[in-house]
């Protein structure tokens, strides 16, 4: 079975609302005084859910007098769009969405990295399917979210197997729509992440063709990171505290995810047990892995123009 291990990421976008040009050039102290709300974009999975439930970020920012609001997204691409236009200030998503966003001119920067999602993302089929390997996907319909980390897994897995992307039929669907299509056999295979993958495991005991170990990223809106570096740094530190707790309390992580998302506890237990928790700086190795992914997408014509990942890496003041 193919296993994609990369220093790329299911990104956690840490972003800020796009600011007027005048604010983008003001001193940090003046800009920070004008900030009244801090909007965090997230998906119902992993560390962000824990941070929200425990109000770790709210507590860390309590002395700043800024209201924290959590905004839910079903997938990474719309989160990146909201981040770019300033509808949210921070968020998390997979490795592919920021590449699609950067290629389209999104106003985002990479601020930090969360560790691999373990084996919590995969390409799989139902157990009775005649498809037994990636090679058998040629000519098949594969459900996947366009511009998501699962999209990258699919592209890379096919490439490794010697199948060109135009030899399969990608069916671009949201996780909810893909779940319905998979259940009714409208697609032959599905590429998706936890908790959707874990739910499928409990329902179907699927045959797994490929897995991905993603490194998640924390991104920030470029203008916000420039005007409010203290908020970016404080949020990253708060996530580190949440990660330490989560790593030592996996049973409670599963319960928390179940409570917040409504996803069955058995599926969330599977997802929590194979998750990794932590937060790290963006390294040259991570940038190189993300650049390789971006180059792959451009070569296949999946993004409109080439991008240079290093242009979008944020550095905290003083570093």
Coordinates of C-alpha atoms in Angstrom, one line a residue:
X1 CA 0.0 0.0 0.0
X2 CA 1.3 3.4 -0.9
X3 CA 2.0 5.8 2.0
X4 CA 2.7 9.4 1.2
X5 CA 4.9 10.9 3.9
X6 CA 5.7 14.5 3.2
X7 CA 6.7 17.7 5.0
X8 CA 3.7 19.3 3.6
X9 CA 0.6 20.0 5.5
X10 CA -3.0 19.9 6.2
X11 CA -2.7 23.5 7.0
X12 CA -3.9 25.3 10.0
X13 CA -4.4 28.7 8.7
X14 CA -3.7 31.4 11.2
X15 CA -4.9 34.5 9.4
X16 CA -6.1 38.0 9.9
X17 CA -8.8 40.0 8.3
X18 CA -7.3 41.9 5.4
X19 CA -6.6 45.4 6.6
X20 CA -6.7 48.7 4.7
X21 CA -3.3 49.7 3.4
X22 CA -3.0 52.5 5.9
X23 CA -3.3 50.0 8.8
X24 CA -0.9 47.6 7.1
X25 CA 1.9 50.2 7.5
X26 CA 1.1 51.5 11.0
X27 CA 3.1 50.6 14.0
X28 CA 2.1 47.4 15.8
X29 CA 0.9 49.1 18.9
X30 CA -1.5 51.5 17.2
X31 CA -3.0 48.8 15.0
X32 CA -3.4 46.4 17.9
X33 CA -5.5 49.1 19.8
X34 CA -7.9 49.2 16.9
X35 CA -8.6 45.4 16.8
X36 CA -11.9 44.6 18.5
X37 CA -12.5 41.1 17.3
X38 CA -10.3 38.1 16.5
X39 CA -12.0 35.7 14.1
X40 CA -10.7 32.1 13.9
X41 CA -11.6 29.8 11.0
X42 CA -11.6 26.1 11.7
X43 CA -12.9 22.7 10.7
X44 CA -14.4 20.3 13.1
X45 CA -11.3 18.1 13.6
X46 CA -8.2 18.0 15.6
X47 CA -6.4 20.6 17.7
X48 CA -8.5 23.6 16.9
X49 CA -11.6 21.9 18.3
X50 CA -9.7 21.2 21.6
X51 CA -8.4 24.8 21.7
X52 CA -11.9 26.1 21.2
X53 CA -13.5 23.9 23.8
X54 CA -10.9 24.8 26.5
X55 CA -11.0 28.5 25.5
X56 CA -7.2 28.5 25.6
X57 CA -6.8 31.2 23.0
X58 CA -9.5 33.3 24.7
X59 CA -7.6 33.0 28.0
X60 CA -4.3 33.9 26.4
X61 CA -5.8 37.0 24.8
X62 CA -8.0 38.0 27.8
X63 CA -5.9 41.0 28.8
X64 CA -6.2 42.5 25.3
X65 CA -9.9 43.1 25.5
X66 CA -10.6 41.5 22.1
X67 CA -13.6 39.2 21.5
X68 CA -12.7 35.8 20.0
X69 CA -15.1 34.4 17.4
X70 CA -14.9 30.8 15.9
X71 CA -16.1 30.4 12.4
X72 CA -16.7 26.8 11.1
X73 CA -15.8 25.6 7.6
X74 CA -16.4 22.3 5.9
X75 CA -13.1 22.2 4.0
X76 CA -9.9 24.2 3.5
X77 CA -10.5 26.0 0.2
X78 CA -13.4 28.2 1.4
X79 CA -11.5 28.8 4.7
X80 CA -8.5 30.1 2.7
X81 CA -10.8 32.4 0.6
X82 CA -12.3 33.8 3.8
X83 CA -8.8 34.3 5.2
X84 CA -7.7 36.2 2.1
X85 CA -10.5 38.6 2.1
X86 CA -10.4 39.3 5.8
X87 CA -13.6 37.5 6.9
X88 CA -11.5 35.5 9.4
X89 CA -8.1 36.1 11.0
X90 CA -6.8 32.7 11.6
X91 CA -7.5 29.1 10.6
X92 CA -6.3 25.6 9.8
X93 CA -6.6 23.5 6.6
X94 CA -4.7 21.0 4.5
X95 CA -1.5 21.3 2.4
X96 CA -3.2 22.1 -0.9
X97 CA -5.6 24.9 -0.1
X98 CA -2.9 27.6 0.6
X99 CA -1.1 26.6 -2.7
X100 CA -4.3 27.1 -4.7
X101 CA -4.8 30.3 -2.7
X102 CA -1.3 31.7 -3.2
X103 CA -1.5 30.9 -7.0
X104 CA -4.7 32.9 -7.1
X105 CA -3.1 35.8 -5.2
X106 CA -4.5 35.1 -1.7
X107 CA -3.2 37.5 1.0
X108 CA -1.9 34.8 3.3
X109 CA 1.4 33.7 5.0
X110 CA 2.6 30.5 6.7
X111 CA 3.1 31.1 10.4
X112 CA 3.7 27.7 12.0
X113 CA 3.3 24.0 11.5
X114 CA 1.3 21.4 13.3
X115 CA 2.5 17.8 13.1
X116 CA 1.5 15.0 10.9
X117 CA -2.1 13.8 11.0
X118 CA -0.8 10.3 11.2
X119 CA -2.7 7.9 9.1
X120 CA -5.9 10.0 9.2
X121 CA -6.1 10.6 5.5
X122 CA -6.5 8.0 2.8
X123 CA -7.8 6.8 -0.6
X124 CA -10.1 3.8 -0.1
X125 CA -12.8 1.7 -1.7
X126 CA -15.6 -0.5 -0.4
X127 CA -14.5 -4.0 0.6
X128 CA -16.5 -5.7 -2.2
X129 CA -15.0 -3.4 -4.8
X130 CA -12.9 -5.1 -7.6
X131 CA -10.4 -2.3 -7.1
X132 CA -7.5 -3.8 -5.2
X133 CA -4.7 -1.3 -5.8
X134 CA -3.9 2.2 -7.0
X135 CA -3.2 0.8 -10.5
X136 CA -6.9 -0.4 -10.7
X137 CA -8.1 3.2 -10.4
X138 CA -7.4 3.9 -14.0
X139 CA -10.6 5.0 -15.7
X140 CA -12.4 5.2 -12.3
X141 CA -14.4 7.9 -10.6
X142 CA -12.8 9.2 -7.5
X143 CA -14.5 11.5 -5.0
X144 CA -12.2 14.3 -3.6
X145 CA -12.4 17.9 -2.5
X146 CA -10.7 20.1 -5.1
X147 CA -7.8 22.0 -3.7
X148 CA -7.7 19.9 -0.5
X149 CA -4.9 17.9 1.1
X150 CA -6.7 14.8 -0.1
X151 CA -6.5 16.2 -3.6
X152 CA -2.7 16.3 -3.2
X153 CA -2.6 12.7 -1.8
X154 CA -4.6 11.5 -4.9
X155 CA -2.3 13.3 -7.4
X156 CA 0.9 12.1 -5.6
X157 CA -0.3 8.5 -5.2
X158 CA -1.3 8.2 -8.9
X159 CA 2.0 9.8 -9.9
X160 CA 4.0 7.3 -7.8
X161 CA 2.0 4.4 -9.4
X162 CA 2.7 5.7 -12.9
X163 CA -0.9 6.8 -13.6
X164 CA -1.4 10.2 -15.1
X165 CA -4.1 12.4 -13.5
X166 CA -6.0 12.5 -16.8
X167 CA -6.4 8.7 -16.7
X168 CA -8.9 8.9 -13.8
X169 CA -12.1 10.9 -13.4
X170 CA -11.9 13.2 -10.3
X171 CA -15.3 14.0 -9.0
X172 CA -15.0 17.2 -7.0
X173 CA -17.3 17.0 -3.9
X174 CA -17.5 18.3 -0.4
X175 CA -17.0 15.6 2.3
X176 CA -20.7 15.5 3.0
X177 CA -21.6 15.1 -0.7
X178 CA -18.8 12.6 -1.3
X179 CA -20.1 10.5 1.6
X180 CA -23.5 10.3 0.0
X181 CA -21.9 9.5 -3.4
X182 CA -19.7 6.8 -1.9
X183 CA -22.7 5.2 0.0
X184 CA -24.7 5.1 -3.3
X185 CA -21.8 3.8 -5.4
X186 CA -21.8 7.0 -7.6
X187 CA -18.0 7.1 -7.1
X188 CA -15.6 4.1 -7.2
X189 CA -13.2 5.5 -4.6
X190 CA -13.0 8.3 -2.1
X191 CA -10.0 10.4 -0.9
X192 CA -10.6 12.2 2.4
X193 CA -9.4 13.0 5.9
X194 CA -10.5 12.4 9.4
X195 CA -13.1 12.4 10.8
X196 CA -14.7 11.5 7.5
X197 CA -12.2 8.7 6.9
X198 CA -12.7 7.3 10.4
X199 CA -16.5 7.4 9.9
X200 CA -16.1 5.4 6.7
X201 CA -13.9 2.9 8.5
X202 CA -16.6 2.2 11.1
X203 CA -19.4 2.0 8.5
X204 CA -17.7 0.0 5.7
X205 CA -14.4 -1.5 6.8
X206 CA -13.0 -0.2 3.5
X207 CA -10.0 -1.4 1.6
X208 CA -7.3 1.3 1.9
X209 CA -5.2 1.9 -1.2
X210 CA -3.0 4.8 0.1
X211 CA -2.5 6.8 3.2
X212 CA -1.0 10.2 3.8
X213 CA 1.0 11.6 6.7
X214 CA 0.4 15.4 6.6
X215 CA 2.2 18.1 8.4
X216 CA -0.4 20.8 9.2
X217 CA 0.4 24.5 8.9
X218 CA -0.7 27.6 10.7
X219 CA -1.2 30.5 8.3
X220 CA -1.9 34.2 8.8
X221 CA -3.3 36.9 6.7
X222 CA -0.3 38.8 5.5
X223 CA -1.6 42.2 6.5
X224 CA -2.8 41.0 9.9
X225 CA 0.5 39.3 10.7
X226 CA 2.3 42.5 9.9
X227 CA -0.1 44.7 12.0
X228 CA -0.7 42.2 14.9
X229 CA 2.3 40.0 15.3
X230 CA 1.6 39.6 19.0
X231 CA -1.8 38.0 18.2
X232 CA -0.2 35.5 15.9
X233 CA 2.6 34.6 18.4
X234 CA 0.1 34.4 21.3
X235 CA -2.2 32.1 19.3
X236 CA 0.7 29.8 18.3
X237 CA 1.8 29.6 22.0
X238 CA -1.8 28.8 23.1
X239 CA -2.0 26.1 20.5
X240 CA 1.2 24.6 21.9
X241 CA -0.5 24.4 25.4
X242 CA -3.6 22.7 23.8
X243 CA -1.3 20.2 22.0
X244 CA 0.5 19.2 25.2
X245 CA -2.9 18.5 26.9
X246 CA -4.3 16.6 23.9
X247 CA -1.2 14.4 23.6
X248 CA -1.6 13.3 27.3
X249 CA -5.5 13.0 27.2
X250 CA -6.4 11.2 24.0
X251 CA -9.6 9.6 25.5
X252 CA -10.8 13.1 26.5
X253 CA -9.8 14.4 23.0
X254 CA -12.2 11.8 21.4
X255 CA -14.9 12.8 23.9
X256 CA -14.5 16.5 23.2
X257 CA -14.5 16.0 19.4
X258 CA -17.6 13.8 19.7
X259 CA -19.4 16.5 21.8
X260 CA -18.5 19.4 19.5
X261 CA -18.9 17.7 16.1
X262 CA -21.6 15.1 16.7
X263 CA -19.5 12.5 15.0
X264 CA -19.9 9.1 16.6
X265 CA -17.5 8.5 19.5
X266 CA -16.1 5.3 18.0
X267 CA -15.0 7.2 14.9
X268 CA -13.6 10.1 16.9
X269 CA -11.7 7.6 19.0
X270 CA -10.0 6.2 15.9
X271 CA -9.1 9.7 14.7
X272 CA -7.8 10.8 18.1
X273 CA -5.7 7.7 18.7
X274 CA -3.8 8.2 15.4
X275 CA -3.4 12.0 15.6
X276 CA -0.2 13.7 16.6
X277 CA -0.2 16.9 18.5
X278 CA 2.3 19.8 18.7
X279 CA 3.2 23.0 17.0
X280 CA 6.5 24.0 15.3
X281 CA 8.1 26.7 13.3
X282 CA 8.1 26.6 9.5
X283 CA 11.4 25.0 8.5
X284 CA 13.3 24.9 5.3
X285 CA 12.3 21.2 5.0
X286 CA 8.6 22.1 5.3
X287 CA 9.0 24.8 2.7
X288 CA 10.7 22.5 0.3
X289 CA 8.0 19.8 0.7
X290 CA 5.3 22.4 0.1
X291 CA 7.2 23.7 -2.9
X292 CA 7.3 20.3 -4.4
X293 CA 3.6 20.0 -4.0
X294 CA 3.0 23.4 -5.7
X295 CA 5.3 22.4 -8.6
X296 CA 3.4 19.2 -9.1
X297 CA 0.1 21.1 -9.2
X298 CA 1.4 23.6 -11.7
X299 CA 2.8 20.9 -13.9
X300 CA -0.6 19.3 -14.1
X301 CA -2.4 22.6 -14.8
X302 CA -4.3 22.5 -11.5
X303 CA -3.2 26.0 -10.5
X304 CA -3.1 29.0 -12.9
X305 CA 0.5 30.1 -12.1
X306 CA 3.6 28.9 -10.4
X307 CA 4.2 30.0 -6.8
X308 CA 7.2 30.4 -4.6
X309 CA 6.3 29.2 -1.1
X310 CA 9.2 31.0 0.6
X311 CA 7.6 34.3 -0.4
X312 CA 4.7 33.5 1.9
X313 CA 6.5 32.5 5.1
X314 CA 6.0 34.8 8.1
X315 CA 8.8 35.6 10.5
X316 CA 7.9 36.9 14.0
X317 CA 9.5 40.2 14.8
X318 CA 12.9 39.8 16.4
X319 CA 13.6 36.4 14.7

